[in-house]
XYZ file of C-alpha atoms in Angstrom:
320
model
C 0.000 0.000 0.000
C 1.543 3.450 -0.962
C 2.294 5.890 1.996
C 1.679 9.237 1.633
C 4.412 11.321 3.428
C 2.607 14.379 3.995
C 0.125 13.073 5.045
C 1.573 10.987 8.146
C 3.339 13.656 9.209
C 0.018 15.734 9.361
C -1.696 13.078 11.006
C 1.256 12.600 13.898
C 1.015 16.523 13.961
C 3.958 17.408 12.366
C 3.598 20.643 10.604
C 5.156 21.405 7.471
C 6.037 24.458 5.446
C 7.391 24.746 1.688
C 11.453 25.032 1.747
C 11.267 26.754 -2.002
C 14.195 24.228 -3.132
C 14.519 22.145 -6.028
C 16.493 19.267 -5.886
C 18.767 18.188 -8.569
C 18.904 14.882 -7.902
C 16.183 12.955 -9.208
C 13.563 11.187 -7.118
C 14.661 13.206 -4.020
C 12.442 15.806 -3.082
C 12.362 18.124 -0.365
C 8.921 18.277 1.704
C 9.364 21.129 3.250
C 10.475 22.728 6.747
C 9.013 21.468 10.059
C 7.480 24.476 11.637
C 5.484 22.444 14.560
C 5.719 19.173 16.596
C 2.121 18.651 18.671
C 2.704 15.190 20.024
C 5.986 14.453 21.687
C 5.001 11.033 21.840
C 5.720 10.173 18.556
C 9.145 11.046 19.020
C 10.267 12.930 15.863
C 13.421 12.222 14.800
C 14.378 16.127 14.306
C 13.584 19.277 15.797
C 11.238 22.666 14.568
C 13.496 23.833 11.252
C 14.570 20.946 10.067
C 14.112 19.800 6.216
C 12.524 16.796 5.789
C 13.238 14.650 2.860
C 11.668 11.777 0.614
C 13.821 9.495 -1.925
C 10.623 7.771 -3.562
C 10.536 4.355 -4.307
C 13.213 2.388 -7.166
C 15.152 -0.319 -8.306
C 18.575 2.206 -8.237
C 19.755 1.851 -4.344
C 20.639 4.718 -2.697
C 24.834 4.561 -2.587
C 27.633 6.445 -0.822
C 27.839 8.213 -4.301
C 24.528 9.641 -4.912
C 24.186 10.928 -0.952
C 27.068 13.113 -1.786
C 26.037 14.342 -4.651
C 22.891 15.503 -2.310
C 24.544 16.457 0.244
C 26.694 18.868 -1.595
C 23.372 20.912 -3.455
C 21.484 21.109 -0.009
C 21.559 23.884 2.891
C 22.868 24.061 5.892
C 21.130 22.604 9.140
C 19.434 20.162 10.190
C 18.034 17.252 6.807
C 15.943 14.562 8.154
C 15.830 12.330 4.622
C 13.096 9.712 4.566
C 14.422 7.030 1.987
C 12.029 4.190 0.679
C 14.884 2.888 -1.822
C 17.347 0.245 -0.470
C 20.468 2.100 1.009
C 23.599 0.492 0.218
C 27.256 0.649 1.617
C 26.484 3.717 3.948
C 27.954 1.898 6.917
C 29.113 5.849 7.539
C 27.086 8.641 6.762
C 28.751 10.943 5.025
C 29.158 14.679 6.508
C 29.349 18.097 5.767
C 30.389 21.220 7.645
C 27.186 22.996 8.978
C 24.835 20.301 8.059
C 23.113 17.263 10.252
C 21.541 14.362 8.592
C 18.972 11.668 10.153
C 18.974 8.752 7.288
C 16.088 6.491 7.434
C 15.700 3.646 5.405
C 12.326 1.907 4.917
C 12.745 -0.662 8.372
C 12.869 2.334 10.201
C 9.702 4.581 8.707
C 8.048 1.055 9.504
C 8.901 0.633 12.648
C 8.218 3.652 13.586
C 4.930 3.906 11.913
C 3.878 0.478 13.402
C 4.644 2.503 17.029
C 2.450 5.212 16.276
C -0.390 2.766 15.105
C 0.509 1.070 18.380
C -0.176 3.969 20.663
C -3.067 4.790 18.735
C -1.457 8.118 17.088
C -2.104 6.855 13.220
C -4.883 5.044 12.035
C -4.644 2.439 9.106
C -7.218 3.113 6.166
C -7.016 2.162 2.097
C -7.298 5.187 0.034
C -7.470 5.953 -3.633
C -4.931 7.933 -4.859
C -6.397 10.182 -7.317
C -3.358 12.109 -9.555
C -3.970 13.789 -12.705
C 0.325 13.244 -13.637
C 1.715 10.146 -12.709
C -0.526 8.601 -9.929
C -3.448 7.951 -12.343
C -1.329 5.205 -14.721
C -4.149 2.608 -14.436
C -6.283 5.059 -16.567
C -3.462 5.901 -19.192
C -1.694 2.018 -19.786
C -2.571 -0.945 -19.448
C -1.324 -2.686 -15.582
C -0.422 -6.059 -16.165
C -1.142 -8.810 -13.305
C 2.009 -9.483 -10.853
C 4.258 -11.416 -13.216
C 5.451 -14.820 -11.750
C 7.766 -15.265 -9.248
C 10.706 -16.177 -11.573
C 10.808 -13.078 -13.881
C 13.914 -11.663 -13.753
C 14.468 -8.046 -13.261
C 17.494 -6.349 -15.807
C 19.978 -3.976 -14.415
C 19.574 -0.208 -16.256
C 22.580 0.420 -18.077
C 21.478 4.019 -18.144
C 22.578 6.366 -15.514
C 19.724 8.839 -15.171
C 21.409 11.702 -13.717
C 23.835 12.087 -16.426
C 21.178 11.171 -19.310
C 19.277 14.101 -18.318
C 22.401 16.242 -17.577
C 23.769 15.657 -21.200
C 20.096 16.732 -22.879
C 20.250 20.636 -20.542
C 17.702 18.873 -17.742
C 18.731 19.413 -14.096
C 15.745 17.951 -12.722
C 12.099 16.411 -14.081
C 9.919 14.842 -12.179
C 10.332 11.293 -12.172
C 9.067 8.122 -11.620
C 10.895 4.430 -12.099
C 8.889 1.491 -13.763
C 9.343 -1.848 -14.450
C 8.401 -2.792 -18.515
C 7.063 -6.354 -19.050
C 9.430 -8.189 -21.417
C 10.189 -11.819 -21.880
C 13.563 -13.823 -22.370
C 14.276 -16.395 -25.264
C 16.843 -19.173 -24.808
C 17.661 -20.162 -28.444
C 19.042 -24.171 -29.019
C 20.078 -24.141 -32.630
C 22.603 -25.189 -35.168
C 24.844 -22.503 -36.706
C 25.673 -23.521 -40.744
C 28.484 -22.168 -42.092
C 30.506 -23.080 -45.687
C 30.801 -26.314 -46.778
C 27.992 -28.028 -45.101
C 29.744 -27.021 -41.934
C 27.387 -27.248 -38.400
C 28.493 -25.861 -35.077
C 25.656 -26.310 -32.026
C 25.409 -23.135 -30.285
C 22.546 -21.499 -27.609
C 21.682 -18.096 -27.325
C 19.532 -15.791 -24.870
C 17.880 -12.791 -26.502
C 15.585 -10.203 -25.294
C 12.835 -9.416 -26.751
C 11.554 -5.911 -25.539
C 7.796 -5.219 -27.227
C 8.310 -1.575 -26.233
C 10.920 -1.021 -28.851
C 9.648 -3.626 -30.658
C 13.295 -5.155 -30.863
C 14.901 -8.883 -30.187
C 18.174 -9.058 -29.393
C 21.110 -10.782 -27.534
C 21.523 -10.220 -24.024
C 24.749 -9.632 -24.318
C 26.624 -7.822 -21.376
C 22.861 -7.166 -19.307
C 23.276 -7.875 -15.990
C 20.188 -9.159 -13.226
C 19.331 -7.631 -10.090
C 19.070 -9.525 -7.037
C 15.790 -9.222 -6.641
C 12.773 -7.236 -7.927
C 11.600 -3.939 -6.770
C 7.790 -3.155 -5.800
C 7.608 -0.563 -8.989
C 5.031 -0.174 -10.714
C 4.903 -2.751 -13.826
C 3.744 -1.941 -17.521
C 2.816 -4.433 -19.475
C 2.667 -4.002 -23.706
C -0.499 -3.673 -25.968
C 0.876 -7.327 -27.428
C 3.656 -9.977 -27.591
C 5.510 -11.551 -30.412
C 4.558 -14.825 -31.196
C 6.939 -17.979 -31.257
C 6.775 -18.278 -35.070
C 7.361 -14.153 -35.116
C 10.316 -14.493 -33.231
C 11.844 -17.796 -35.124
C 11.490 -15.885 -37.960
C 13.449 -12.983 -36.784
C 16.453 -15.361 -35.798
C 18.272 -15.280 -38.639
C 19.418 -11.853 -38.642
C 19.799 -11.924 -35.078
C 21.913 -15.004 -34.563
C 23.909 -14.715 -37.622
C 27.969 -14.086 -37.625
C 30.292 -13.336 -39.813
C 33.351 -15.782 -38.981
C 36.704 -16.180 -40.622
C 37.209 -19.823 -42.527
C 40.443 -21.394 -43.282
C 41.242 -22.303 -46.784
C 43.623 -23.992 -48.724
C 44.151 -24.323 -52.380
C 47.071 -25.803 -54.674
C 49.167 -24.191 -57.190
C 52.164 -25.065 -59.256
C 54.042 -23.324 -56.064
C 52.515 -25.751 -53.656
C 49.525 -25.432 -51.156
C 48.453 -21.837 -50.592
C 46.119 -21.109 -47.434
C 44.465 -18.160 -46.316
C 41.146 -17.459 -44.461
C 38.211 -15.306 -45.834
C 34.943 -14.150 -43.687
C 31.961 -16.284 -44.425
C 28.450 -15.996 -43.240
C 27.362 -18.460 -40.462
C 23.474 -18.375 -39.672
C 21.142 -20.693 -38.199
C 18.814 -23.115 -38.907
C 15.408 -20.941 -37.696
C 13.316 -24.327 -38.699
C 15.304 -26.272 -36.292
C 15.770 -24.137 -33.366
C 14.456 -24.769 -29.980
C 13.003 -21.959 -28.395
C 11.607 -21.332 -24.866
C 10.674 -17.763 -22.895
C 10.175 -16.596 -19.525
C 9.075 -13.468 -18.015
C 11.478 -10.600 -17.383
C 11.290 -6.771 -16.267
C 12.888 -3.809 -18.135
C 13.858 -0.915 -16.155
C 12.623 2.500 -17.008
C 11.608 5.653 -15.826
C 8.518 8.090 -16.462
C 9.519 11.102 -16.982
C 7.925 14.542 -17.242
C 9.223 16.549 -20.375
C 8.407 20.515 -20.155
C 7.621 20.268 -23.799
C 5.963 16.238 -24.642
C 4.313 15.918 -20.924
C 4.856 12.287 -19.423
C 6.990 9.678 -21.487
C 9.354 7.013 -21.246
C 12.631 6.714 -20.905
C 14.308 3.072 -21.619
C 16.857 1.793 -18.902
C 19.150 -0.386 -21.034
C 19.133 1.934 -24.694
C 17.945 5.207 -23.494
C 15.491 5.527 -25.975
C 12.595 8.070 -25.138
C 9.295 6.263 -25.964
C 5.652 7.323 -25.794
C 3.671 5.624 -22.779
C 1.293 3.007 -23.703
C -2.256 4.096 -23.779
C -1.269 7.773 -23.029
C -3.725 10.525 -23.173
């Protein structure tokens, strides 16, 4: 169930204010400025003029790395930074002159919001987000059903910070997803010249947001898969639309010894041939897997989608 920030914090009676600051790194925004604590007995972690902080929920952890990089663009005094992405390797918290941190990660907001419902401070209650951005994606796309236990969640390859820092973006609002995809494992036979056959196996991905197959290649798997919101396409490629794609997939271009004879003797060399499967042959078999990407907010396009592994900006499925 999503947790609204703001909202506890109003309910525990922990007034707000705006702070006026923009945040350049994305999916860390600043709440505001605590200007009143009414209940002591909820025991706030920070005092009246203290920033509070939210890092919204992702697959990308929250490293030593990124932390300084927030660190450095926020004010002096006192942060209290709420994170609900894994933290990772911050054994030490880093530190700045003039500036106090309280890091929470998502055991503690729990814990502590299982004490206030405990003591009777916060009451539990399912609500309906209602967002006319990012909140309402069951009325722009299509939500798929909780993909099986097995599907494997892909590792961006794209660094978000500097993808938007290379296009003149400091910061958009932002929102990680997890695209529906599925992985092939290919058993085939390559052919090369001569009648030659070499058995080979391949994994590919095919990604029906891009509309693309390809190898895996260097695409590393998370340990585990983040509670993101999942997208699942308009339709899938079928078996036969796949097999028939192999061929230009799986194909290589190889070098192949020859030899020929002369009147000077035996003369070798090598030349590149072709080597491509046997598509009628092949085995093929899928399983589910998750694409990282984010939503992001364009000043000029509105809401799109940008791909984790290529970068690619696509248009959102089923948007408005």
């Amino acid at each position: 169930m999503p947790v609204s920030i703001p909202s506890v914090l109003d309910e525990l009676g922990i007034g707000i204010k705006p702070a006026g600051i923009v945040c350049r790194t994305p999916g860390i925004n600043c709440l505001g400025i605590i200007e009143s604590i009414t209940d002591g007995e909820i025991k706030c972690p920070v005092s009246i003029g203290s920033f509070v902080w939210h890092a919204e929920p992702g697959w990308a952890p929250i490293d030593r790395m990124e932390l300084e990089r927030w660190l450095v663009d926020s004010p002096a005094g006192s942060h209290w930074l709420i994170s609900e992405r894994r933290l990772l390797e911050l054994d030490r918290i880093p530190i700045r002159d003039q500036l106090e941190l309280e890091l929470w990660g998502s055991d503690d907001l729990a814990q502590w919001l299982g004490n206030a419902v405990l003591i009777g401070r916060l009451k539990l209650s399912m609500h309906n987000y209602d967002s006319n951005s990012m909140g309402a994606i069951s009325e722009r796309t299509e939500k798929s059903t909780p993909p099986p236990i097995k599907a494997i969640t892909l590792k961006p390859k794209v660094i978000l910070t500097e993808w938007l820092s290379q296009r003149g973006y400091e910061r958009l609002p932002v929102r990680p997803v997890l695209l529906e995809g599925r992985e092939w494992d290919v058993d085939g036979h390559l052919i090369g010249p001569e009648g030659a056959s070499e058995r080979n196996r391949w994994t590919l991905i095919d990604d029906p947001f891009t509309g693309q197959l390809s190898k895996k290649g260097d695409v590393e798997a998370l340990p585990c898969a983040p509670h993101l919101e999942r997208i699942s396409p308009r339709s899938w490629k079928t078996q036969e639309m796949v097999r028939s794609e192999l061929t230009s997939v799986c194909e290589e271009r190889r070098h192949w010894n020859i030899s020929q004879s002369s009147s000077d003797g035996e003369i070798q060399g090598s030349i590149l041939h072709w080597w491509r499967i046997d598509e009628g042959t092949a085995e093929l078999t899928n399983s589910p897997i998750l694409i990282p990407g984010w939503e992001v907010e364009f000043p000029s396009t509105g809401w799109m989608l940008v791909h984790g592994l290529s970068g690619e900006i696509l248009n959102s499925p089923c948007a408005n």
